[in-house]
Coordinates of C-alpha atoms and ligand atoms in Angstrom, one line a residue:
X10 CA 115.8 145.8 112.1
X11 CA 112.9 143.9 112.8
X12 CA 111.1 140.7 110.3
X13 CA 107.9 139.4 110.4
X14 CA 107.5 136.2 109.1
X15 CA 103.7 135.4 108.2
X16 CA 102.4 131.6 108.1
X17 CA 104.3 129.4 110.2
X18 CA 104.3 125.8 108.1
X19 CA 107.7 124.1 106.9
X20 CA 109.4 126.9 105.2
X21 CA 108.0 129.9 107.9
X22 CA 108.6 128.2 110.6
X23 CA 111.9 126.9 110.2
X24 CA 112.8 130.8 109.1
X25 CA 111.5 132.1 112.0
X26 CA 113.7 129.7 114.4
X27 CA 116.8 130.3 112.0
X28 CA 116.9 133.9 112.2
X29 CA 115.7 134.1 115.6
X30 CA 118.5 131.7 116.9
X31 CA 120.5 134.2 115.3
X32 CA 119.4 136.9 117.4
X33 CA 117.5 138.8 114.7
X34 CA 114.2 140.4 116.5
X35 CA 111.4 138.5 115.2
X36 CA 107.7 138.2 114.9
X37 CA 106.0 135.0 114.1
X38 CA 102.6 134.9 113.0
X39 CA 100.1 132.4 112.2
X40 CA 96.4 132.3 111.8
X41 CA 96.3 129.0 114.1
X42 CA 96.0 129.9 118.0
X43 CA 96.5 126.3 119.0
X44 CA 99.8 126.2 117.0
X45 CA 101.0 129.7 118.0
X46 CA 100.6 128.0 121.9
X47 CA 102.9 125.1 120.7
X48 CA 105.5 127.3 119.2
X49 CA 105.8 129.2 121.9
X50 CA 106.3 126.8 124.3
X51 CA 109.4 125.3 122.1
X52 CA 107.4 123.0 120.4
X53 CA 107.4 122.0 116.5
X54 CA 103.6 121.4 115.3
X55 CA 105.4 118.8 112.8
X56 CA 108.8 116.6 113.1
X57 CA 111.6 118.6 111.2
X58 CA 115.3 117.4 112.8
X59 CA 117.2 120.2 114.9
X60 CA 113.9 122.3 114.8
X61 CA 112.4 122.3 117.8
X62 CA 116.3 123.5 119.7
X63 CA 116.9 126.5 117.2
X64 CA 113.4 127.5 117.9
X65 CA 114.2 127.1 121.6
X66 CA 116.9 128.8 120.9
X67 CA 115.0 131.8 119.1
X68 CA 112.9 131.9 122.1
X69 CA 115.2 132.5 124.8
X70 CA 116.1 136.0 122.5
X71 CA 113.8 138.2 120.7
X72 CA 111.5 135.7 118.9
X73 CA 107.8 136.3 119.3
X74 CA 105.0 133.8 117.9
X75 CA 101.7 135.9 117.6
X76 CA 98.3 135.8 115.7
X77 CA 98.0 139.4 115.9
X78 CA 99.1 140.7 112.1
X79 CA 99.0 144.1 113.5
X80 CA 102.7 143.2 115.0
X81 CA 104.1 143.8 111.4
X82 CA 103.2 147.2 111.6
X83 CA 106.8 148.5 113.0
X84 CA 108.9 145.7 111.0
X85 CA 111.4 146.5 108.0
X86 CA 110.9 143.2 106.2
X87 CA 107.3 141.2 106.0
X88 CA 108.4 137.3 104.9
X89 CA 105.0 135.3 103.9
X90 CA 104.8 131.6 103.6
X91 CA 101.3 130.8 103.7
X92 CA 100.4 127.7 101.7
X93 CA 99.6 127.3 98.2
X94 CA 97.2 124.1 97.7
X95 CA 96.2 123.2 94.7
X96 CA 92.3 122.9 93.2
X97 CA 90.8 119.9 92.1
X98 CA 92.1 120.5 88.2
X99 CA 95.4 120.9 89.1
X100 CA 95.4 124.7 89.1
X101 CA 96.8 126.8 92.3
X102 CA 94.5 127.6 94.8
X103 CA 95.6 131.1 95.5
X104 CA 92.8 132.1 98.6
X105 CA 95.2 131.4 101.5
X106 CA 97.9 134.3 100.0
X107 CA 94.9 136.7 98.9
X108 CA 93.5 136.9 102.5
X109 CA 97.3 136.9 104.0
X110 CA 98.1 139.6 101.8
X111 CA 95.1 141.6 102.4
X112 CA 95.5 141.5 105.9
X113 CA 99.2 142.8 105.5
X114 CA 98.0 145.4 103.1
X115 CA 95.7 146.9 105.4
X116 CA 97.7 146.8 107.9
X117 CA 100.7 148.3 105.7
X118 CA 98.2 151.8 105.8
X119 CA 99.3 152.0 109.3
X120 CA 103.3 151.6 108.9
X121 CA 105.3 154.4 109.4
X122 CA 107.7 152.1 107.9
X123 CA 108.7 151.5 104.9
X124 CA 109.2 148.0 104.7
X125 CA 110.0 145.1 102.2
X126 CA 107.7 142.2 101.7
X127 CA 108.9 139.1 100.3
X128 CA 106.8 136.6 99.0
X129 CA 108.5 133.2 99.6
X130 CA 105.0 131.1 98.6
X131 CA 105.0 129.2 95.4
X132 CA 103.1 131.0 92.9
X133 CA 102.4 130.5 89.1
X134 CA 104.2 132.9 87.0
X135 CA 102.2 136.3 86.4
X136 CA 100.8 136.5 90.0
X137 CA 102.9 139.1 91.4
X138 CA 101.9 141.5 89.3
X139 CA 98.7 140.3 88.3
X140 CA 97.2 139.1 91.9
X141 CA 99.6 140.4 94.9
X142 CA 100.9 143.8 93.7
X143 CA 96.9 144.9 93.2
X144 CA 95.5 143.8 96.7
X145 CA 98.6 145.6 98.5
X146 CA 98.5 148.6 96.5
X147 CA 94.4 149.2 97.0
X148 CA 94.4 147.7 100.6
X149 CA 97.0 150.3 101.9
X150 CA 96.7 153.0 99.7
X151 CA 100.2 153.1 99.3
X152 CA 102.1 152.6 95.9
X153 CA 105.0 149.4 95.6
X154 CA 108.4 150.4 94.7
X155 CA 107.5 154.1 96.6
X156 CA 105.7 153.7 99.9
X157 CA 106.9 149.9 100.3
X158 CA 109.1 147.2 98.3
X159 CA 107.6 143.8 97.0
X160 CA 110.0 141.2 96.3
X161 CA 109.3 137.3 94.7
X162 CA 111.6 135.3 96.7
X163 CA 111.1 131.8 96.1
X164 CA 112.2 129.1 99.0
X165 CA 114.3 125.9 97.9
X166 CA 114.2 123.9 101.4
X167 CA 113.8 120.5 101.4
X168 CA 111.8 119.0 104.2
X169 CA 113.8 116.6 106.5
X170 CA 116.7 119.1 105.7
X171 CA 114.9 122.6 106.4
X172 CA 117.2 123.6 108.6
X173 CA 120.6 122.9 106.9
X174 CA 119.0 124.2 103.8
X175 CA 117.7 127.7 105.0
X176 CA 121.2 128.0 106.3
X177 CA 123.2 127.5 103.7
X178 CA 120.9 127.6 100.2
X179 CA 122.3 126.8 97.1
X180 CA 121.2 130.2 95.9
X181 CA 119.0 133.4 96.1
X182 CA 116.5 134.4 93.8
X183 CA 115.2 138.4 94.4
X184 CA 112.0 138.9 91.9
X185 CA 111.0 142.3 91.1
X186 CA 111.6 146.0 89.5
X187 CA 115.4 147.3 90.3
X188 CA 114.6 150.0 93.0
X189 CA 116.4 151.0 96.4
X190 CA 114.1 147.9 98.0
X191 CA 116.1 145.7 95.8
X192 CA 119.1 146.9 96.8
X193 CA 118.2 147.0 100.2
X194 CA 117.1 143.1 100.0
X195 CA 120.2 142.1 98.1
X196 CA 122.3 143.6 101.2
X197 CA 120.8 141.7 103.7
X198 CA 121.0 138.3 101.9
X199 CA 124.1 139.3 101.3
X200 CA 125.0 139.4 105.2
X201 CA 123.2 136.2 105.8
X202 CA 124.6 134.4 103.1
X203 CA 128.3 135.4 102.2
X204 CA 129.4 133.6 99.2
X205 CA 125.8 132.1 98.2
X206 CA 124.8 133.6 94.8
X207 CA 122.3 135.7 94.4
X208 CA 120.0 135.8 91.4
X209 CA 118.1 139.0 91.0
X210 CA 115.4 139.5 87.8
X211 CA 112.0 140.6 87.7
X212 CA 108.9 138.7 89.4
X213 CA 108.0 136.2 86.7
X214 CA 111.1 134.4 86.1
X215 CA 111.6 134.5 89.9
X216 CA 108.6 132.4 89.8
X217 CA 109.1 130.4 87.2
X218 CA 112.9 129.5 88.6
X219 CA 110.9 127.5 91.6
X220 CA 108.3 125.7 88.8
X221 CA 111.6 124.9 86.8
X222 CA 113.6 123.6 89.9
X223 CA 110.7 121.3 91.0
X224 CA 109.7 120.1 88.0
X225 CA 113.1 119.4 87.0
X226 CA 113.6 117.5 89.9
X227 CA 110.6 115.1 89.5
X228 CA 111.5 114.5 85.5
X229 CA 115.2 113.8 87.5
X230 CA 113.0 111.2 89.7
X231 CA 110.5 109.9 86.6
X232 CA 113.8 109.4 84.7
X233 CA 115.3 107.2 86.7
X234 CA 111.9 105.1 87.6
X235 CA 111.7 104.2 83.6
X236 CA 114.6 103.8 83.5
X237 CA 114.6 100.7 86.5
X238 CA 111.6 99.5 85.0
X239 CA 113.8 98.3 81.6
X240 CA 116.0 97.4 84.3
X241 CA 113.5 95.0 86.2
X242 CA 113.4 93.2 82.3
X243 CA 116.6 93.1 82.2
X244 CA 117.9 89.8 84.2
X245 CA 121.2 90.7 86.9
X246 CA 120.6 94.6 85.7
X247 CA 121.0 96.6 88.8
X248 CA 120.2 100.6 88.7
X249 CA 121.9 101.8 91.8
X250 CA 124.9 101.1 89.8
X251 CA 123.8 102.7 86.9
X252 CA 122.3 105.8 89.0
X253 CA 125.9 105.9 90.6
X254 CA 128.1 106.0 87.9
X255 CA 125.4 108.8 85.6
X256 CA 125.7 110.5 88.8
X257 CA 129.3 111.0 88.1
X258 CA 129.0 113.0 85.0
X259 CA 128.6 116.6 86.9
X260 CA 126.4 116.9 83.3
X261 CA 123.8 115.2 85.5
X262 CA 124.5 115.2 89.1
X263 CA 124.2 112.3 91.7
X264 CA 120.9 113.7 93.5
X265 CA 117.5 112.9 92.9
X266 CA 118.4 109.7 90.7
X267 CA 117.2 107.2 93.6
X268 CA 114.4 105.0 92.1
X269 CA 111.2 103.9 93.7
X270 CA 107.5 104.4 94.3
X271 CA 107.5 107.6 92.9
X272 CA 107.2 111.0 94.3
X273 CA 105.4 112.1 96.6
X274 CA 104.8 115.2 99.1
X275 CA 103.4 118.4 99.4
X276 CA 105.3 120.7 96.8
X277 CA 106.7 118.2 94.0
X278 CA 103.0 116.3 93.0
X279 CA 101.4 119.7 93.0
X280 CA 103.6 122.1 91.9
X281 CA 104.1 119.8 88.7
X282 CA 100.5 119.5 88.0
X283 CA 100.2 123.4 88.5
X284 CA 102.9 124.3 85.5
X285 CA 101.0 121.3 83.3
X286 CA 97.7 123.5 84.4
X287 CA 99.5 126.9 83.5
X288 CA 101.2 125.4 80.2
X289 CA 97.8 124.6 78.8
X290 CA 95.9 127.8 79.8
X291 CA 98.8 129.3 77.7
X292 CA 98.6 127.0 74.8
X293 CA 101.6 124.9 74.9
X294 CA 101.0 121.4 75.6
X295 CA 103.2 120.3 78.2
X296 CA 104.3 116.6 76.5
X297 CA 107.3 116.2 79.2
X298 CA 105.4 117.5 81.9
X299 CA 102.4 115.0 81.1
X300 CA 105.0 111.9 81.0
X301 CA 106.6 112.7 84.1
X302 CA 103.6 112.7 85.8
X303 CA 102.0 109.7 84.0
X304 CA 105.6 108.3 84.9
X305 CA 105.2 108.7 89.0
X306 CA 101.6 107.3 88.7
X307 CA 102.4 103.7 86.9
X308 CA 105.2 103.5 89.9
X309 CA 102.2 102.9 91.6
X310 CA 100.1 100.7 89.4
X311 CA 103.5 98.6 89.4
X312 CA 103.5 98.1 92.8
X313 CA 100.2 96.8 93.2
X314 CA 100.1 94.5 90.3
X315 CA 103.6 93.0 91.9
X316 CA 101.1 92.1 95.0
X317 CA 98.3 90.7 93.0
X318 CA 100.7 88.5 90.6
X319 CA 102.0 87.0 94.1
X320 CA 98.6 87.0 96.3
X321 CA 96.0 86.4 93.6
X322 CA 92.5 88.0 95.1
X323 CA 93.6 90.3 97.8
X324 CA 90.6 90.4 100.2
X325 CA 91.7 88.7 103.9
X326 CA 95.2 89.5 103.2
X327 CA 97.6 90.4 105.5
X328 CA 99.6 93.5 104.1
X329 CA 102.4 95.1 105.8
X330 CA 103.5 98.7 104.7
X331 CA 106.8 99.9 106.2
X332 CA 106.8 103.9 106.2
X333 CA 103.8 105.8 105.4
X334 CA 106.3 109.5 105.5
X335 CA 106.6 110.7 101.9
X336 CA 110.6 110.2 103.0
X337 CA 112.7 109.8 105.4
X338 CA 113.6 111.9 108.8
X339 CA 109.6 113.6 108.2
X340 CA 106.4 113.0 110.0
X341 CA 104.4 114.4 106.5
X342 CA 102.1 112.3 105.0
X343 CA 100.9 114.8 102.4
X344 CA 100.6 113.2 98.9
X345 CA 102.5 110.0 100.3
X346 CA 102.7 107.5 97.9
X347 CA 102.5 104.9 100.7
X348 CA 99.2 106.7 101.8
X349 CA 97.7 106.4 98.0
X350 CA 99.2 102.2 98.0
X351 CA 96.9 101.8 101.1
X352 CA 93.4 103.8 99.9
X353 CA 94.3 101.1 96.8
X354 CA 94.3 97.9 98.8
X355 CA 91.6 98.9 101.5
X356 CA 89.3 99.0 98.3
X357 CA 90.3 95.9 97.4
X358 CA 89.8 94.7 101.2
X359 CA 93.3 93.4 102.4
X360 CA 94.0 93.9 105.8
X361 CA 97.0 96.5 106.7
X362 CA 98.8 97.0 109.1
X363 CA 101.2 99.3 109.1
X364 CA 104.9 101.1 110.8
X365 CA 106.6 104.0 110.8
X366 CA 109.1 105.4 113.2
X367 CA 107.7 109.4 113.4
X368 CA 104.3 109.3 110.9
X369 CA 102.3 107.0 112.8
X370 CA 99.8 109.6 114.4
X371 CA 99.1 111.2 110.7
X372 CA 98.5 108.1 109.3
X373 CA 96.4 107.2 111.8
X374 CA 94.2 110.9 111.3
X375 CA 93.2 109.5 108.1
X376 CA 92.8 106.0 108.2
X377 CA 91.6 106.0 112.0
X378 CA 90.5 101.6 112.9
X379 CA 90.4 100.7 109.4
X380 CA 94.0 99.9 109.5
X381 CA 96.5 98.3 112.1
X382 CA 99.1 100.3 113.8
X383 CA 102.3 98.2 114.6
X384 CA 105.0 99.9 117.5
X385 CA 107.7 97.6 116.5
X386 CA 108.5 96.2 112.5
X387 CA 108.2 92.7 113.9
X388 CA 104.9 92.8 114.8
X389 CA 103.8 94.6 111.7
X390 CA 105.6 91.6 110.0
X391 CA 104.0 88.9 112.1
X392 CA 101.8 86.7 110.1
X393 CA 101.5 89.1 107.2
X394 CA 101.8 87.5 103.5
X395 CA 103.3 90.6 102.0
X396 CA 105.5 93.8 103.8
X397 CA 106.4 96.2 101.1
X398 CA 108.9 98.8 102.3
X399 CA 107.8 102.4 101.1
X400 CA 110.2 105.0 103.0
X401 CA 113.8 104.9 103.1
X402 CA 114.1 104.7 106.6
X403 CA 117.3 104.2 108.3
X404 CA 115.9 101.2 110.3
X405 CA 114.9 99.3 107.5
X406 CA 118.2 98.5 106.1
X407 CA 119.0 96.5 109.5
X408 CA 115.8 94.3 109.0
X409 CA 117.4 90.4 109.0
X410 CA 115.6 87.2 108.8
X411 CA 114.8 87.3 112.5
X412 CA 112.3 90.1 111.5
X413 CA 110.6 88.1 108.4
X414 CA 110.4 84.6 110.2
X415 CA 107.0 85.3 111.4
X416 CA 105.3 86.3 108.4
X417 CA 103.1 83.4 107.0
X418 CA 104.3 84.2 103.7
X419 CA 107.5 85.6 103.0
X420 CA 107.2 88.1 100.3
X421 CA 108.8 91.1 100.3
X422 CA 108.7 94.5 98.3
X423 CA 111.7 96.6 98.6
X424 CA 110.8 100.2 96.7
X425 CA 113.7 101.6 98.1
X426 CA 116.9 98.9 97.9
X427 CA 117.3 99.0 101.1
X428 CA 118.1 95.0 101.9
X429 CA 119.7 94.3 98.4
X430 CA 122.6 93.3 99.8
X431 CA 121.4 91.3 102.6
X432 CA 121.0 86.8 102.3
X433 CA 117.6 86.8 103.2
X434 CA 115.3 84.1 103.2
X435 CA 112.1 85.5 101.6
X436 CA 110.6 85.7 98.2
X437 CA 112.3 89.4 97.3
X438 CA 110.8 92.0 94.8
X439 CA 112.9 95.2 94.3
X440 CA 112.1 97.9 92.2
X441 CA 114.9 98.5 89.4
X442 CA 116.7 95.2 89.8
X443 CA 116.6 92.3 86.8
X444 CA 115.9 89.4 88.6
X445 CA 118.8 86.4 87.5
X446 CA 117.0 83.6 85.8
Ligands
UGA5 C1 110.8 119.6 97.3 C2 112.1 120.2 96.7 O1 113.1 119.2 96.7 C3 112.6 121.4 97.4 O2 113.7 122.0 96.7 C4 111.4 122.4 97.4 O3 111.8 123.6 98.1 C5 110.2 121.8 98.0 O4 109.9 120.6 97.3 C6 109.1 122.8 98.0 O5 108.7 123.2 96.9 O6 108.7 123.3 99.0 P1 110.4 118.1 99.5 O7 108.9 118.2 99.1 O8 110.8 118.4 100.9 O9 111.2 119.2 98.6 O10 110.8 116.7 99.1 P2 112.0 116.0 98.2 O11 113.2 115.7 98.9 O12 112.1 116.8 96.9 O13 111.3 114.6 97.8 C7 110.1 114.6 97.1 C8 109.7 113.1 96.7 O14 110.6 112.6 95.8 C9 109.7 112.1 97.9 O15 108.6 111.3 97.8 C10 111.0 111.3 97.7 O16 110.9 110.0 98.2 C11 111.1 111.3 96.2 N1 112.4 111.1 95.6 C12 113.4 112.1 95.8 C13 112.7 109.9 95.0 O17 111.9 109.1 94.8 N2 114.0 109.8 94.5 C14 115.0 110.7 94.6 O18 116.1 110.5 94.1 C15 114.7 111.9 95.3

């Protein structure tokens, strides 16, 4: 049996190296020559932990990486995992899939094969059948459910767990009509995943199961930011507590109740605005949807009027942002809240300087000299007037006095918790906490 796996990003990547460490034969492919090169040599084009030694591992067995899309021509199942950006409006930008998939379709024409292709991408509900199922049937001539099988198989990965996740996921979802591909499909995942559960239905709840886990998700995370801003009113009010004890209730669930500066990254900002997009063109008006999102985008406003109540005019001064990753364990900047907080203050002319243990080179890609880069936290923090702590990282909880001595003002913004419990001699703002009187 052999897989391709088409568009190497987060989610094809981290398949490839999984089921090549396994010692499944794989092919690899990506439009991107200079990343293919990378790959090949064992090397992650992005910081994911464990990725780069399962791909090694996938390399010393069958794996191939390859631009060439002619090497699905003798494979059984065709994975693709091209991106899905959004447009300007908010709607899904579906060009990167249409070329993918034409490409596959006309090279399906020449595959003796009859294979299954599983479309892991995020798309709005309606586009199997309206957009994907079209292009391959007239590109190879062939006819789906006959001559090949075309399955919705949305991903659930989180980044900074990829790994773990496409290991052991929480469930499978199989999209399509009920034909001998299906039950082909369900097999397999079956093999790979004893015991996980797998959900089979036809294409557009398939893709309306990832809209509803993502979106539910970020009302989880909008929630629990209203919710810690009554709690900033309310004096000794603390919502880790309350987060912890909700969480308890397995009505709600501990996860994804972690207040702070909203969310951010590439799938939960757009893939929210994409259902608001697709609930209007339908004619429901997405009121939930709308709050959510208005929700995540005060978090930010919050922030920054924190820094102006404290600072007054902002121009000259000296602001430190700790973590510009959208979270933890991640080198991705994409949709960063921390990345929006600085675009904000460089218009208002403060000076930043900024740290983060793995996004540092990204950050820099964007904001090239405009901003300062800082190896270690206590030279970002030296002689700043203001360090606001934006990603959860691990190092951040051990920051002490000895770190904020040097700053010329000591006023810090904790969006994340992380030094609640530390004695600390600073002026200390944290997002969901009441301060005593
Ligand atoms: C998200 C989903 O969690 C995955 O299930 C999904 O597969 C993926 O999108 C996708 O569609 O590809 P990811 O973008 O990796 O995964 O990031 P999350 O872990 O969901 O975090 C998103 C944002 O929410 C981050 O900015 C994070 O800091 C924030 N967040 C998360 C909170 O502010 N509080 C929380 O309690 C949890």
């Amino acid at each position: 049996m052999k897989i391709g796996i088409i568009g190497l990003g987060f989610v094809g990547l981290t398949l490839t190296s999984v089921l090549a460490s396994k010692g499944y034969d794989i092919v690899g492919i990506d439009i991107d020559n200079e990343k293919c090169n990378k790959i090949n040599n064992g090397i992650s084009p992005f910081f994911e932990p464990e990725l780069e030694n399962i791909l090694q591992k996938g390399l010393k067995k069958k794996l191939k990486i390859e631009s060439n899309f002619s090497l699905i021509n003798d494979c059984d199942f065709i994975f693709v995992t091209v991106g899905t950006p959004q447009n300007t409006n908010g709607s899904i930008d579906l060009s990167i899939i249409k070329k993918a998939i034409s490409t596959i379709g006309e090279n399906l024409l020449k595959n003796k094969k009859k294979p299954i292709i599983l479309i892991k991408s995020t798309v709005i509900p309606g586009t199997m059948e309206r957009v994907i199922l079209p292009i391959l049937e007239k590109k190879s001539n062939k006819k789906a459910g006959k001559d090949f099988g075309l399955i919705s198989n949305p991903e659930f990965l989180q980044e900074s767990s990829a790994i773990r996740d496409t290991k052991f996921p929480h469930a499978v979802v199989l999209g399509g009509n009920q034909t001998v591909f299906m039950k082909k499909a369900k097999k397999i995942f079956t093999k790979l995943h004893p015991n996980v559960p797998i959900i089979i239905t036809n294409h557009q709840t398939a893709e309306m199961i990832k809209y509803a886990n993502n979106s539910f998700l970020a009302t989880k995370i909008s929630f629990i930011n209203q919710l810690s801003n009554i709690c900033q009113k309310i004096p000794g009010a603390n919502i880790d507590d309350i987060a912890k004890t909700i969480g308890l209730d397995p009505r709600i669930g501990k996860l994804f109740l972690n207040a702070g500066p909203g969310y951010g990254g590439s799938c939960l900002p757009k893939d929210i605005k994409a259902l608001i997009n697709f609930a209007n063109i339908s004619g429901i008006n997405p009121t939930l949807l709308n709050a959510v999102e208005e929700i995540n985008a005060k978090q930010l406003k919050q922030i920054i009027s924190i820094i102006k109540e404290r600072l007054e005019d902002l121009a000259s001064k000296r602001i430190t942002i700790l973590g510009t990753a959208f979270k933890p364990d991640t080198d991705d900047i994409r949709d960063s809240i921390a990345i929006k907080l600085i675009k904000k203050l460089l218009k208002k002319k403060a000076k930043i300087t900024i740290h983060d243990p793995k996004a540092m080179k990204n950050t820099k890609k964007i904001f090239g000299d405009k901003i300062n880069y800082a190896k270690t936290v206590e030279n970002a923090l030296s002689k700043s007037q203001c360090a606001i702590i934006m990603t959860q990282w691990k190092q951040y909880e051990k920051l002490n006095n000895n770190e904020f001595k040097y700053m010329t003002k000591k006023f810090v913004i904790d969006c994340r918790r992380v030094l609640v419990k530390k004695q600390l001699d600073v002026d200390y703002f944290a997002i969901g906490l009441g301060k005593k009187n």
